[in-house]
Coordinates of C-alpha atoms in Angstrom, one line a residue:
M1 CA -15.2 -28.5 5.2
A2 CA -12.3 -26.5 3.9
K3 CA -12.6 -22.8 3.8
S4 CA -12.1 -21.3 0.3
K5 CA -9.8 -18.3 -0.3
E6 CA -11.5 -14.9 0.1
I7 CA -12.1 -12.9 -3.0
R8 CA -11.5 -9.6 -1.3
I9 CA -8.4 -9.3 0.7
T10 CA -7.0 -6.5 2.8
V11 CA -3.7 -5.0 1.6
N12 CA -1.2 -2.4 2.9
L13 CA 0.0 0.5 0.7
E14 CA 3.4 2.2 1.4
C15 CA 4.8 5.5 0.1
I16 CA 7.7 4.8 -2.3
N17 CA 9.4 8.1 -1.6
C18 CA 9.5 7.6 2.2
A19 CA 10.7 4.0 1.8
E20 CA 13.6 5.1 -0.4
N21 CA 14.7 7.9 1.8
I22 CA 14.4 6.2 5.2
E23 CA 18.0 6.8 6.0
K24 CA 17.8 10.5 5.4
R25 CA 14.6 11.1 7.3
S26 CA 13.5 9.6 10.6
R27 CA 10.0 11.0 10.5
G28 CA 8.3 7.8 9.3
I29 CA 6.7 6.0 6.4
S30 CA 3.2 6.7 5.2
R31 CA 1.0 3.6 5.1
Y32 CA -2.7 3.1 4.1
T33 CA -4.9 0.0 4.4
T34 CA -7.4 -0.9 1.7
R35 CA -9.2 -3.9 0.1
K36 CA -8.8 -5.3 -3.3
N37 CA -10.6 -7.9 -5.4
R38 CA -8.2 -10.8 -6.1
R39 CA -10.0 -11.8 -9.3
N40 CA -10.0 -8.3 -10.9
T41 CA -6.6 -7.1 -9.7
S42 CA -4.1 -10.0 -9.7
T43 CA -1.0 -7.7 -9.8
R44 CA 0.3 -5.5 -7.0
L45 CA -1.9 -2.4 -6.4
E46 CA -0.5 1.1 -6.9
L47 CA -2.5 4.2 -5.9
K48 CA -1.7 7.9 -5.8
K49 CA -2.4 8.9 -2.2
F50 CA -1.4 11.8 0.1
C51 CA 1.7 11.3 2.1
R52 CA 1.7 13.3 5.3
Y53 CA 5.5 13.0 5.7
C54 CA 6.3 14.2 2.2
G55 CA 3.5 16.7 2.1
V56 CA 2.4 15.8 -1.5
H57 CA 0.5 13.2 -3.4
T58 CA 2.8 10.3 -4.2
I59 CA 2.5 6.7 -5.4
H60 CA 1.8 4.1 -2.8
K61 CA 2.6 0.5 -3.6
E62 CA 1.2 -2.7 -2.1
I63 CA 3.6 -4.4 0.4
K64 CA 3.6 -7.8 2.0
K65 CA 2.2 -8.1 5.5

């Protein structure tokens, strides 16, 4: 029997400020792991989370694994 696709999937969120300034800073990139419902949120997830490298709350976008 074939396994159906899961409704809830695990996604990674990455800070957009750290990703843009990777050449200037070598401290790292803030990443979070969360779960989203595939049926309710079909687009890429964007959340405002705390970035420990920037020291402020920034937008974190969903990235591919």
